[in-house]
Amino acid sequence: MTMTSVPLQVLPEPALLIGAQRRTDSSGGEYDHVYAATGRRTVTVPVGGPSEIDEAVRAAAAAAPGWRATAPDRRRDLLLELARRIVDHAERLGMLQTVETAVPRRFATRLPQVAADFLTYCAGWADKDAGEVVRTWPAPALDYTLDEPYGVVAVIVPWNAPLPSIAQVLAPALAAGNTVVLKPPPLAPFTALAVAELALDAGIPPGVVNAVATGPEGGAALVGHAGVDKIHFTGSAATGQRVLGAAAANLTPVCLELGGKSAHVIFADADLRMAARQVLAGLVVNSGQMCVSGTRVLVQAAAYDEVLATLTKRLRHVSVGDPLLDATLMGPVISEEACRRILGVVERTVTAGEARLVTGGERLGGELGEGYFLPPTVLADIDHGSDLVQQEVFGPVLSLHRFDTEQDGLRLANATRYGLAAYVHTTDLRRAHRVAAGLVAGTVWVNGFPGVGPAVPFGGTRHSGFGRVGGRAGMREFSRPKNVWVSL
Ligand code: NAD
């Protein structure tokens, strides 16, 4: 099989966008972006350094008073216009997702609409959230709150799922009246630039959305910049800890959307075929490189063998390959380094006798040998304390565990340092609610996965972070109430 040639024309001209200026010179050097399905360079992109970060923060600060003073209905209309433009460019943006991170086309085509939905939802709040009147004593007095934007928000995003990751933060931040410095990593620099350019085209004033792709050095410069009023970080727990530490210097408020090790808790009374289908779907989308991937599969003893057999059979037949073909279910992982890291964890676990390798575990060769392709990998009878279970592997690797009672299942589900999401499969309504209440997770999905929509609060607990995107809670992350008391 020859890989479909990469449609480079969908990529924006590589640049940093600071204010209205497209910058191709930068102090952080250059980075050769690689298409993960072939391991070959696509284009070379400029990488921002501390000086471009400083310029971007200044541009965002200069634009902040004007954007804050923009009438809420005008802000609403501008966000709706940006959503419209994203939908108008859906074909190009969907293809761009595939070129950027090699997510298969059949999933990538849906992502522009997901991004547009976040913008549309938050645009609706722009002219509605207005603070509250507070009952006070001693009377007579009038006490009310004003919801005010923070000012400049640093939005640091990871390389995986760039369009949703950006839209779910950009939309509430802008709707609440903040300006933004978007910082994607050089691994995936294109979506942030494309969205920032569309924002300008939509009529959002220069400086309100800036895009500077940088590595860790630029990220650290942004987090430590005294001109940043709020940090929204999406990424790994390890980097999140560094961000939180660095933010302490200026006491900058932080919101952290971190990784997870989410569990599927499958009870014997569940629709087992449906449960297996959902486990599989969650694993193949983006090759397990999703924060909400349910990679710990906990199955009640009576159903364990059936679930293992069904999953293994189906996963062996998943079409892994060319992300640009509509028939492909699973593409490569992001890089050579990710390939080695993921296979290394699997090998160590099996060699230590901590698990039984049921399927997968070896890099795919032949026609896929130049890309970073791994097969879906299943490990059974695994020690729940092993690194593979306790760390986020961020690849197509499932571990299967057996439990007896409801309490055992719940205990096992909560036995990690993470707390992002959990999936429950049962036909017992009372049990569904009991288990949902007992799970330590920001989100629990019961008998289905509707995706992460704009109207629901999404975020983690423990090492999965704090703060929320989506819903009213997501809007509140980006404004702070000022209290006003007036003697009457
Ligand atoms: P990462 O932590 O390596 O990097 C995330 C971002 O932080 C990148 O832009 C990176 O350049 C930047 N960065 C690195 N060092 C920095 C520093 N010292 N200061 C400031 N910024 C710095 O994560 P990744 O590998 O890009 O992404 C994968 C991780 O993101 C996984 O853990 C995944 O679960 C998580 N994730 C979480 C969510 C969520 O909503 N909870 C969504 C997507 C991804």
Short mmCIF file of C-alpha atoms in Angstrom, two decimals, residues 152-412:
data_model
loop_
_atom_site.label_atom_id
_atom_site.label_comp_id
_atom_site.label_asym_id
_atom_site.label_seq_id
_atom_site.Cartn_x
_atom_site.Cartn_y
_atom_site.Cartn_z
CA VAL A 152 -4.57 38.54 28.88
CA VAL A 153 -5.08 34.77 28.98
CA ALA A 154 -2.21 32.41 28.08
CA VAL A 155 -3.71 29.36 26.38
CA ILE A 156 -1.19 26.53 26.26
CA VAL A 157 -2.36 23.54 24.25
CA PRO A 158 -0.97 20.05 23.56
CA TRP A 159 -0.40 18.51 20.13
CA ASN A 160 -3.27 16.01 20.25
CA ALA A 161 -6.75 17.03 19.04
CA PRO A 162 -5.69 20.65 18.38
CA LEU A 163 -8.99 22.00 17.06
CA PRO A 164 -11.23 20.96 20.00
CA SER A 165 -8.48 21.73 22.54
CA ILE A 166 -8.16 25.26 21.20
CA ALA A 167 -11.87 25.98 20.66
CA GLN A 168 -12.99 24.82 24.10
CA VAL A 169 -10.74 27.42 25.75
CA LEU A 170 -10.62 30.18 23.16
CA ALA A 171 -14.42 30.42 22.97
CA PRO A 172 -15.16 31.13 26.66
CA ALA A 173 -12.03 33.27 27.08
CA LEU A 174 -13.05 35.58 24.21
CA ALA A 175 -16.75 35.56 25.06
CA ALA A 176 -15.90 36.76 28.58
CA GLY A 177 -13.89 39.65 27.13
CA ASN A 178 -10.29 38.42 27.46
CA THR A 179 -7.56 38.54 24.85
CA VAL A 180 -5.47 35.47 24.18
CA VAL A 181 -1.95 34.25 23.44
CA LEU A 182 -2.31 30.77 21.98
CA LYS A 183 0.75 28.58 22.45
CA PRO A 184 0.73 25.27 20.58
CA PRO A 185 3.83 23.05 20.46
CA PRO A 186 5.94 22.91 17.27
CA LEU A 187 4.72 19.30 16.77
CA ALA A 188 1.29 20.71 15.87
CA PRO A 189 1.59 24.41 15.05
CA PHE A 190 -0.94 24.78 12.21
CA THR A 191 -4.41 24.72 13.75
CA ALA A 192 -3.69 27.56 16.18
CA LEU A 193 -2.37 29.70 13.34
CA ALA A 194 -5.32 28.83 11.06
CA VAL A 195 -7.84 29.68 13.80
CA ALA A 196 -6.06 32.96 14.66
CA GLU A 197 -6.07 33.93 10.98
CA LEU A 198 -9.77 33.09 10.67
CA ALA A 199 -10.43 35.22 13.77
CA LEU A 200 -8.80 38.19 12.04
CA ASP A 201 -10.79 37.52 8.85
CA ALA A 202 -13.98 37.35 10.92
CA GLY A 203 -13.37 40.92 12.13
CA ILE A 204 -12.00 40.16 15.60
CA PRO A 205 -9.49 42.98 16.16
CA PRO A 206 -5.73 42.34 15.81
CA GLY A 207 -4.07 41.34 19.09
CA VAL A 208 -7.21 39.70 20.51
CA VAL A 209 -6.00 36.29 19.28
CA ASN A 210 -2.25 35.74 18.84
CA ALA A 211 -0.64 32.42 17.92
CA VAL A 212 2.97 31.61 18.77
CA ALA A 213 4.17 28.02 18.42
CA THR A 214 7.00 27.38 20.85
CA GLY A 215 8.67 24.56 22.71
CA PRO A 216 9.05 24.32 26.50
CA GLU A 217 11.32 27.39 26.66
CA GLY A 218 8.69 29.64 25.10
CA GLY A 219 6.02 27.98 27.24
CA ALA A 220 8.00 28.76 30.38
CA ALA A 221 8.47 32.37 29.21
CA LEU A 222 4.71 32.71 28.74
CA VAL A 223 3.84 31.20 32.11
CA GLY A 224 6.33 33.43 33.90
CA HIS A 225 5.37 36.64 32.04
CA ALA A 226 4.14 39.36 34.38
CA GLY A 227 1.73 40.61 31.67
CA VAL A 228 -0.28 37.37 31.70
CA ASP A 229 -3.40 37.62 33.89
CA LYS A 230 -4.56 34.01 33.70
CA ILE A 231 -3.07 30.73 32.48
CA HIS A 232 -5.10 27.96 30.92
CA PHE A 233 -2.93 24.88 30.46
CA THR A 234 -3.86 21.65 28.68
CA GLY A 235 -1.21 18.93 28.68
CA SER A 236 0.44 16.28 30.80
CA ALA A 237 0.41 16.19 34.59
CA ALA A 238 4.22 16.53 34.71
CA THR A 239 4.21 19.76 32.69
CA GLY A 240 1.14 20.94 34.60
CA GLN A 241 3.13 20.72 37.83
CA ARG A 242 5.91 22.83 36.30
CA VAL A 243 3.38 25.39 35.06
CA LEU A 244 1.75 25.66 38.48
CA GLY A 245 5.16 26.13 40.12
CA ALA A 246 6.22 28.82 37.66
CA ALA A 247 2.89 30.67 37.95
CA ALA A 248 3.56 31.13 41.65
CA ALA A 249 6.19 33.81 40.92
CA ASN A 250 3.51 36.29 39.78
CA LEU A 251 0.63 34.58 41.62
CA THR A 252 -1.04 34.13 38.24
CA PRO A 253 -4.26 32.09 38.48
CA VAL A 254 -4.09 28.77 36.66
CA CYS A 255 -6.54 26.28 35.23
CA LEU A 256 -5.12 22.81 34.48
CA GLU A 257 -6.63 20.27 32.06
CA LEU A 258 -4.33 17.29 32.43
CA GLY A 259 -4.10 13.66 31.45
CA GLY A 260 -5.93 10.63 32.75
CA LYS A 261 -6.06 6.90 33.13
CA SER A 262 -9.78 6.50 32.77
CA ALA A 263 -11.53 3.24 33.59
CA HIS A 264 -14.29 1.34 31.83
CA VAL A 265 -16.20 -0.43 34.62
CA ILE A 266 -18.11 -3.25 32.94
CA PHE A 267 -20.62 -5.14 35.07
CA ALA A 268 -21.75 -8.64 34.14
CA ASP A 269 -25.32 -7.39 33.61
CA ALA A 270 -24.22 -4.90 30.92
CA ASP A 271 -24.80 -5.15 27.19
CA LEU A 272 -21.34 -6.64 26.73
CA ARG A 273 -21.15 -6.27 22.94
CA MET A 274 -22.01 -2.58 23.25
CA ALA A 275 -19.46 -2.13 26.04
CA ALA A 276 -16.74 -3.82 23.97
CA ARG A 277 -17.60 -1.62 20.99
CA GLN A 278 -17.19 1.47 23.13
CA VAL A 279 -13.86 0.36 24.55
CA LEU A 280 -12.64 -0.29 21.02
CA ALA A 281 -13.92 3.03 19.66
CA GLY A 282 -12.19 4.94 22.46
CA LEU A 283 -8.91 3.16 21.78
CA VAL A 284 -8.71 3.56 18.02
CA VAL A 285 -9.70 7.24 17.85
CA ASN A 286 -6.35 8.98 17.66
CA SER A 287 -4.55 5.69 18.50
CA GLY A 288 -5.32 6.01 22.21
CA GLN A 289 -3.77 9.48 22.30
CA MET A 290 -6.79 11.15 23.90
CA CYS A 291 -6.95 12.46 27.45
CA VAL A 292 -10.27 10.60 27.97
CA SER A 293 -9.16 7.27 26.48
CA GLY A 294 -10.60 4.49 28.65
CA THR A 295 -7.47 2.36 28.75
CA ARG A 296 -8.12 0.55 32.05
CA VAL A 297 -10.83 -2.01 31.38
CA LEU A 298 -12.27 -3.41 34.62
CA VAL A 299 -14.62 -6.34 34.05
CA GLN A 300 -16.76 -8.21 36.56
CA ALA A 301 -15.47 -11.80 36.86
CA ALA A 302 -18.50 -13.48 35.27
CA ALA A 303 -18.08 -11.43 32.09
CA TYR A 304 -14.28 -11.19 31.96
CA ASP A 305 -13.53 -14.02 29.50
CA GLU A 306 -16.29 -12.97 27.12
CA VAL A 307 -15.22 -9.30 27.09
CA LEU A 308 -11.56 -10.24 26.61
CA ALA A 309 -12.38 -12.59 23.73
CA THR A 310 -14.69 -10.07 22.00
CA LEU A 311 -12.24 -7.22 22.36
CA THR A 312 -9.26 -9.23 21.17
CA LYS A 313 -11.13 -10.54 18.13
CA ARG A 314 -12.33 -7.10 17.12
CA LEU A 315 -9.06 -5.33 17.76
CA ARG A 316 -7.16 -7.82 15.59
CA HIS A 317 -9.34 -6.74 12.69
CA VAL A 318 -9.07 -2.97 13.13
CA SER A 319 -7.84 -1.37 9.91
CA VAL A 320 -4.61 0.39 10.80
CA GLY A 321 -2.96 2.43 8.08
CA ASP A 322 -3.21 5.42 5.76
CA PRO A 323 -5.01 8.17 7.72
CA LEU A 324 -6.17 9.81 4.50
CA LEU A 325 -8.26 6.78 3.46
CA ASP A 326 -11.88 6.79 4.58
CA ALA A 327 -11.71 3.09 5.50
CA THR A 328 -8.88 3.58 8.02
CA LEU A 329 -9.93 3.32 11.66
CA MET A 330 -6.56 3.82 13.32
CA GLY A 331 -3.55 5.86 12.24
CA PRO A 332 -0.03 6.10 13.64
CA VAL A 333 1.09 7.58 16.95
CA ILE A 334 2.61 11.03 16.82
CA SER A 335 6.37 10.39 16.66
CA GLU A 336 9.28 7.97 16.65
CA GLU A 337 9.89 8.86 20.29
CA ALA A 338 6.26 8.04 21.20
CA CYS A 339 6.56 4.68 19.41
CA ARG A 340 9.65 3.74 21.40
CA ARG A 341 8.22 4.98 24.70
CA ILE A 342 4.91 3.09 24.32
CA LEU A 343 6.54 -0.17 23.22
CA GLY A 344 9.10 0.20 26.00
CA VAL A 345 6.39 0.31 28.70
CA VAL A 346 4.65 -2.74 27.21
CA GLU A 347 7.89 -4.71 26.98
CA ARG A 348 8.97 -3.87 30.52
CA THR A 349 5.57 -4.91 31.90
CA VAL A 350 5.57 -8.24 30.08
CA THR A 351 9.22 -9.00 30.84
CA ALA A 352 8.65 -8.29 34.54
CA GLY A 353 5.88 -10.90 34.48
CA GLU A 354 3.28 -8.30 35.44
CA ALA A 355 0.93 -9.08 32.56
CA ARG A 356 0.06 -11.45 29.75
CA LEU A 357 0.34 -9.96 26.25
CA VAL A 358 -2.79 -10.99 24.38
CA THR A 359 -2.34 -9.10 21.13
CA GLY A 360 -0.15 -6.36 19.66
CA GLY A 361 3.01 -5.14 21.33
CA GLU A 362 5.19 -4.84 18.24
CA ARG A 363 5.71 -2.03 15.77
CA LEU A 364 4.04 -2.55 12.41
CA GLY A 365 6.46 -2.95 9.52
CA GLY A 366 6.16 -3.60 5.82
CA GLU A 367 4.34 -0.81 4.00
CA LEU A 368 3.76 0.96 7.32
CA GLY A 369 7.37 0.68 8.44
CA GLU A 370 8.34 4.29 7.72
CA GLY A 371 5.50 5.74 9.77
CA TYR A 372 4.92 5.42 13.50
CA PHE A 373 2.36 2.63 13.42
CA LEU A 374 1.51 0.44 16.39
CA PRO A 375 -1.24 -2.18 16.52
CA PRO A 376 -3.94 -2.10 19.20
CA THR A 377 -2.34 -3.85 22.14
CA VAL A 378 -4.12 -5.77 24.89
CA LEU A 379 -2.60 -6.90 28.18
CA ALA A 380 -4.57 -9.20 30.45
CA ASP A 381 -4.27 -10.45 34.02
CA ILE A 382 -2.18 -7.41 34.82
CA ASP A 383 -0.96 -6.21 38.18
CA HIS A 384 -2.96 -3.04 38.89
CA GLY A 385 0.03 -1.50 40.60
CA SER A 386 2.26 -1.77 37.53
CA ASP A 387 3.56 1.36 35.80
CA LEU A 388 1.60 0.60 32.66
CA VAL A 389 -1.63 0.81 34.65
CA GLN A 390 -0.69 3.71 36.87
CA GLN A 391 0.93 5.97 34.23
CA GLU A 392 -0.76 7.54 31.24
CA VAL A 393 0.69 5.54 28.31
CA PHE A 394 -0.98 7.76 25.67
CA GLY A 395 -1.03 5.09 23.01
CA PRO A 396 -3.23 2.20 21.79
CA VAL A 397 -2.70 -0.01 24.84
CA LEU A 398 -5.45 -1.56 26.97
CA SER A 399 -5.08 -3.33 30.28
CA LEU A 400 -7.79 -5.72 31.44
CA HIS A 401 -8.61 -6.39 35.09
CA ARG A 402 -11.05 -8.64 36.86
CA PHE A 403 -13.23 -7.63 39.83
CA ASP A 404 -15.88 -9.39 41.89
CA THR A 405 -18.27 -7.09 43.73
CA GLU A 406 -19.49 -3.55 42.98
CA GLN A 407 -17.28 -2.26 45.82
CA ASP A 408 -14.25 -4.04 44.33
CA GLY A 409 -14.92 -2.49 40.93
CA LEU A 410 -15.28 0.97 42.41
CA ARG A 411 -12.15 0.59 44.52
CA LEU A 412 -10.12 -0.51 41.51
#
